[in-house]
mmCIF file with all atom_site columns, C-alpha atoms in Angstrom:
data_model
loop_
_atom_site.group_PDB
_atom_site.id
_atom_site.type_symbol
_atom_site.label_atom_id
_atom_site.label_alt_id
_atom_site.label_comp_id
_atom_site.label_asym_id
_atom_site.label_entity_id
_atom_site.label_seq_id
_atom_site.pdbx_PDB_ins_code
_atom_site.Cartn_x
_atom_site.Cartn_y
_atom_site.Cartn_z
_atom_site.occupancy
_atom_site.B_iso_or_equiv
_atom_site.pdbx_formal_charge
_atom_site.auth_seq_id
_atom_site.auth_comp_id
_atom_site.auth_asym_id
_atom_site.auth_atom_id
_atom_site.pdbx_PDB_model_num
ATOM 1   C CA . UNK E 1 1   ? -23.444 -20.779 -1.440  1.00 37.00 ? 3   UNK E CA 1
ATOM 2   C CA . UNK E 1 2   ? -22.007 -19.302 -4.609  1.00 41.00 ? 4   UNK E CA 1
ATOM 3   C CA . UNK E 1 3   ? -18.310 -19.692 -5.268  1.00 46.00 ? 5   UNK E CA 1
ATOM 4   C CA . UNK E 1 4   ? -16.278 -16.709 -6.446  1.00 54.00 ? 6   UNK E CA 1
ATOM 5   C CA . UNK E 1 5   ? -15.073 -17.417 -9.983  1.00 56.00 ? 7   UNK E CA 1
ATOM 6   C CA . UNK E 1 6   ? -11.746 -16.055 -11.106 1.00 62.00 ? 8   UNK E CA 1
ATOM 7   C CA . UNK E 1 7   ? -11.405 -14.381 -14.470 1.00 80.00 ? 9   UNK E CA 1
ATOM 8   C CA . UNK E 1 8   ? -11.330 -16.519 -17.598 1.00 83.00 ? 10  UNK E CA 1
ATOM 9   C CA . UNK E 1 9   ? -9.540  -16.528 -20.921 1.00 84.00 ? 11  UNK E CA 1
ATOM 10  C CA . UNK E 1 10  ? -11.512 -14.736 -23.620 1.00 80.00 ? 12  UNK E CA 1
ATOM 11  C CA . UNK E 1 11  ? -10.591 -17.357 -26.195 1.00 85.00 ? 13  UNK E CA 1
ATOM 12  C CA . UNK E 1 12  ? -10.746 -20.793 -24.524 1.00 88.00 ? 14  UNK E CA 1
ATOM 13  C CA . UNK E 1 13  ? -12.606 -19.920 -21.293 1.00 86.00 ? 15  UNK E CA 1
ATOM 14  C CA . UNK E 1 14  ? -9.861  -21.346 -19.042 1.00 87.00 ? 16  UNK E CA 1
ATOM 15  C CA . UNK E 1 15  ? -9.660  -19.880 -15.530 1.00 86.00 ? 17  UNK E CA 1
ATOM 16  C CA . UNK E 1 16  ? -6.832  -17.598 -14.451 1.00 88.00 ? 18  UNK E CA 1
ATOM 17  C CA . UNK E 1 17  ? -5.553  -18.427 -11.007 1.00 87.00 ? 19  UNK E CA 1
ATOM 18  C CA . UNK E 1 18  ? -5.689  -15.904 -8.194  1.00 88.00 ? 20  UNK E CA 1
ATOM 19  C CA . UNK E 1 19  ? -1.916  -16.124 -7.829  1.00 89.00 ? 21  UNK E CA 1
ATOM 20  C CA . UNK E 1 20  ? -1.341  -15.384 -11.524 1.00 89.00 ? 22  UNK E CA 1
ATOM 21  C CA . UNK E 1 21  ? -3.500  -12.253 -11.312 1.00 89.00 ? 23  UNK E CA 1
ATOM 22  C CA . UNK E 1 22  ? -1.908  -11.179 -8.025  1.00 89.00 ? 24  UNK E CA 1
ATOM 23  C CA . UNK E 1 23  ? 1.593   -11.626 -9.419  1.00 90.00 ? 25  UNK E CA 1
ATOM 24  C CA . UNK E 1 24  ? 0.611   -9.519  -12.441 1.00 89.00 ? 26  UNK E CA 1
ATOM 25  C CA . UNK E 1 25  ? -0.154  -6.575  -10.116 1.00 86.00 ? 27  UNK E CA 1
ATOM 26  C CA . UNK E 1 26  ? 3.313   -6.576  -8.617  1.00 86.00 ? 28  UNK E CA 1
ATOM 27  C CA . UNK E 1 27  ? 5.038   -6.879  -11.986 1.00 89.00 ? 29  UNK E CA 1
ATOM 28  C CA . UNK E 1 28  ? 3.678   -3.530  -13.165 1.00 88.00 ? 30  UNK E CA 1
ATOM 29  C CA . UNK E 1 29  ? 0.376   -4.989  -14.452 1.00 88.00 ? 31  UNK E CA 1
ATOM 30  C CA . UNK E 1 30  ? 2.185   -7.519  -16.635 1.00 90.00 ? 32  UNK E CA 1
ATOM 31  C CA . UNK E 1 31  ? -0.174  -9.178  -19.159 1.00 91.00 ? 33  UNK E CA 1
ATOM 32  C CA . UNK E 1 32  ? -1.376  -12.667 -18.305 1.00 91.00 ? 34  UNK E CA 1
ATOM 33  C CA . UNK E 1 33  ? -0.776  -15.568 -20.674 1.00 91.00 ? 35  UNK E CA 1
ATOM 34  C CA . UNK E 1 34  ? -3.392  -18.332 -20.766 1.00 90.00 ? 36  UNK E CA 1
ATOM 35  C CA . UNK E 1 35  ? -1.956  -21.724 -19.830 1.00 88.00 ? 37  UNK E CA 1
ATOM 36  C CA . UNK E 1 36  ? -4.258  -23.529 -22.277 1.00 89.00 ? 38  UNK E CA 1
ATOM 37  C CA . UNK E 1 37  ? -4.158  -21.515 -25.530 1.00 91.00 ? 39  UNK E CA 1
ATOM 38  C CA . UNK E 1 38  ? -1.277  -19.035 -24.925 1.00 89.00 ? 40  UNK E CA 1
ATOM 39  C CA . UNK E 1 39  ? -3.549  -16.031 -25.529 1.00 90.00 ? 41  UNK E CA 1
ATOM 40  C CA . UNK E 1 40  ? -2.289  -12.829 -23.914 1.00 91.00 ? 42  UNK E CA 1
ATOM 41  C CA . UNK E 1 41  ? -4.672  -10.796 -21.751 1.00 91.00 ? 43  UNK E CA 1
ATOM 42  C CA . UNK E 1 42  ? -4.018  -7.290  -20.428 1.00 89.00 ? 44  UNK E CA 1
ATOM 43  C CA . UNK E 1 43  ? -5.584  -5.619  -17.423 1.00 87.00 ? 45  UNK E CA 1
ATOM 44  C CA . UNK E 1 44  ? -8.138  -2.941  -18.231 1.00 87.00 ? 46  UNK E CA 1
ATOM 45  C CA . UNK E 1 45  ? -7.735  0.675   -17.125 1.00 88.00 ? 47  UNK E CA 1
ATOM 46  C CA . UNK E 1 46  ? -10.789 0.533   -14.817 1.00 88.00 ? 48  UNK E CA 1
ATOM 47  C CA . UNK E 1 47  ? -9.243  -2.537  -13.169 1.00 86.00 ? 49  UNK E CA 1
ATOM 48  C CA . UNK E 1 48  ? -6.054  -0.638  -12.491 1.00 86.00 ? 50  UNK E CA 1
ATOM 49  C CA . UNK E 1 49  ? -8.169  1.972   -10.743 1.00 88.00 ? 51  UNK E CA 1
ATOM 50  C CA . UNK E 1 50  ? -9.899  -0.785  -8.752  1.00 86.00 ? 52  UNK E CA 1
ATOM 51  C CA . UNK E 1 51  ? -6.531  -2.061  -7.575  1.00 86.00 ? 53  UNK E CA 1
ATOM 52  C CA . UNK E 1 52  ? -5.435  1.410   -6.488  1.00 86.00 ? 54  UNK E CA 1
ATOM 53  C CA . UNK E 1 53  ? -8.778  2.106   -4.801  1.00 86.00 ? 55  UNK E CA 1
ATOM 54  C CA . UNK E 1 54  ? -8.504  -1.131  -2.802  1.00 84.00 ? 56  UNK E CA 1
ATOM 55  C CA . UNK E 1 55  ? -4.878  -0.662  -1.769  1.00 84.00 ? 57  UNK E CA 1
ATOM 56  C CA . UNK E 1 56  ? -3.363  2.799   -1.836  1.00 83.00 ? 58  UNK E CA 1
ATOM 57  C CA . UNK E 1 57  ? -6.424  4.993   -1.219  1.00 83.00 ? 59  UNK E CA 1
ATOM 58  C CA . UNK E 1 58  ? -7.697  3.231   1.947   1.00 82.00 ? 60  UNK E CA 1
ATOM 59  C CA . UNK E 1 59  ? -4.178  3.091   3.347   1.00 77.00 ? 61  UNK E CA 1
ATOM 60  C CA . UNK E 1 60  ? -3.578  6.797   2.760   1.00 77.00 ? 62  UNK E CA 1
ATOM 61  C CA . UNK E 1 61  ? -7.048  7.755   3.974   1.00 79.00 ? 63  UNK E CA 1
ATOM 62  C CA . UNK E 1 62  ? -6.513  5.930   7.239   1.00 75.00 ? 64  UNK E CA 1
ATOM 63  C CA . UNK E 1 63  ? -2.949  7.132   7.632   1.00 69.00 ? 65  UNK E CA 1
ATOM 64  C CA . UNK E 1 64  ? -3.619  10.810  7.038   1.00 72.00 ? 66  UNK E CA 1
ATOM 65  C CA . UNK E 1 65  ? -7.247  11.498  7.858   1.00 72.00 ? 67  UNK E CA 1
ATOM 66  C CA . UNK E 1 66  ? -8.731  8.861   10.127  1.00 65.00 ? 68  UNK E CA 1
ATOM 67  C CA . UNK E 1 67  ? -5.812  7.851   12.286  1.00 65.00 ? 69  UNK E CA 1
ATOM 68  C CA . UNK E 1 68  ? -6.960  7.507   15.889  1.00 64.00 ? 70  UNK E CA 1
ATOM 69  C CA . UNK E 1 69  ? -3.390  6.793   16.972  1.00 58.00 ? 71  UNK E CA 1
ATOM 70  C CA . UNK E 1 70  ? -1.875  10.206  16.331  1.00 62.00 ? 72  UNK E CA 1
ATOM 71  C CA . UNK E 1 71  ? 0.543   9.829   19.217  1.00 65.00 ? 73  UNK E CA 1
ATOM 72  C CA . UNK E 1 72  ? 1.775   6.427   18.045  1.00 69.00 ? 74  UNK E CA 1
ATOM 73  C CA . UNK E 1 73  ? 3.114   6.617   14.489  1.00 70.00 ? 75  UNK E CA 1
ATOM 74  C CA . UNK E 1 74  ? 4.260   2.995   14.462  1.00 78.00 ? 76  UNK E CA 1
ATOM 75  C CA . UNK E 1 75  ? 0.741   1.752   15.265  1.00 77.00 ? 77  UNK E CA 1
ATOM 76  C CA . UNK E 1 76  ? -0.699  3.947   12.508  1.00 75.00 ? 78  UNK E CA 1
ATOM 77  C CA . UNK E 1 77  ? 1.851   2.638   10.018  1.00 78.00 ? 79  UNK E CA 1
ATOM 78  C CA . UNK E 1 78  ? 1.150   -0.973  11.025  1.00 81.00 ? 80  UNK E CA 1
ATOM 79  C CA . UNK E 1 79  ? -2.603  -0.626  10.567  1.00 80.00 ? 81  UNK E CA 1
ATOM 80  C CA . UNK E 1 80  ? -2.133  1.195   7.236   1.00 79.00 ? 82  UNK E CA 1
ATOM 81  C CA . UNK E 1 81  ? 0.083   -1.649  5.994   1.00 83.00 ? 83  UNK E CA 1
ATOM 82  C CA . UNK E 1 82  ? -2.532  -4.206  7.097   1.00 86.00 ? 84  UNK E CA 1
ATOM 83  C CA . UNK E 1 83  ? -5.197  -2.283  5.169   1.00 84.00 ? 85  UNK E CA 1
ATOM 84  C CA . UNK E 1 84  ? -2.908  -2.260  2.127   1.00 86.00 ? 86  UNK E CA 1
ATOM 85  C CA . UNK E 1 85  ? -2.311  -6.025  2.328   1.00 89.00 ? 87  UNK E CA 1
ATOM 86  C CA . UNK E 1 86  ? -6.000  -6.876  2.771   1.00 90.00 ? 88  UNK E CA 1
ATOM 87  C CA . UNK E 1 87  ? -6.960  -4.643  -0.166  1.00 87.00 ? 89  UNK E CA 1
ATOM 88  C CA . UNK E 1 88  ? -4.311  -6.177  -2.408  1.00 87.00 ? 90  UNK E CA 1
ATOM 89  C CA . UNK E 1 89  ? -5.463  -9.710  -1.519  1.00 89.00 ? 91  UNK E CA 1
ATOM 90  C CA . UNK E 1 90  ? -9.083  -8.882  -2.428  1.00 88.00 ? 92  UNK E CA 1
ATOM 91  C CA . UNK E 1 91  ? -8.373  -6.977  -5.656  1.00 86.00 ? 93  UNK E CA 1
ATOM 92  C CA . UNK E 1 92  ? -7.757  -10.051 -7.905  1.00 87.00 ? 94  UNK E CA 1
ATOM 93  C CA . UNK E 1 93  ? -11.405 -11.028 -7.427  1.00 87.00 ? 95  UNK E CA 1
ATOM 94  C CA . UNK E 1 94  ? -12.624 -7.710  -8.852  1.00 84.00 ? 96  UNK E CA 1
ATOM 95  C CA . UNK E 1 95  ? -10.338 -6.857  -11.758 1.00 86.00 ? 97  UNK E CA 1
ATOM 96  C CA . UNK E 1 96  ? -11.009 -7.680  -15.397 1.00 84.00 ? 98  UNK E CA 1
ATOM 97  C CA . UNK E 1 97  ? -8.707  -8.558  -18.253 1.00 86.00 ? 99  UNK E CA 1
ATOM 98  C CA . UNK E 1 98  ? -9.243  -8.326  -21.969 1.00 87.00 ? 100 UNK E CA 1
ATOM 99  C CA . UNK E 1 99  ? -7.638  -10.206 -24.800 1.00 84.00 ? 101 UNK E CA 1
ATOM 100 C CA . UNK E 1 100 ? -4.687  -8.278  -26.239 1.00 79.00 ? 102 UNK E CA 1
ATOM 101 C CA . UNK E 1 101 ? -4.433  -7.788  -29.958 1.00 67.00 ? 103 UNK E CA 1
#
């Protein structure tokens, strides 16, 4: 079984933790600083789109187009929020960072 490897520093090859990447999302895509060599890495534009496509788009698609619970708005909102949370928890495994100049 292959283990999912988190992103690494472009300079020293140290791993970035899932929590560091996740926290970066919620701080307006704040650049990540390597704990080993202090190199700064910024999220790439395609990775920002990945984050949005795993969080906002599925939530909105379910909420507006595919909602089977049209009579129960609270149920629809709850499921949409669950979709948002699951997407945001998976996104750190898919995004890429590049070394800032």
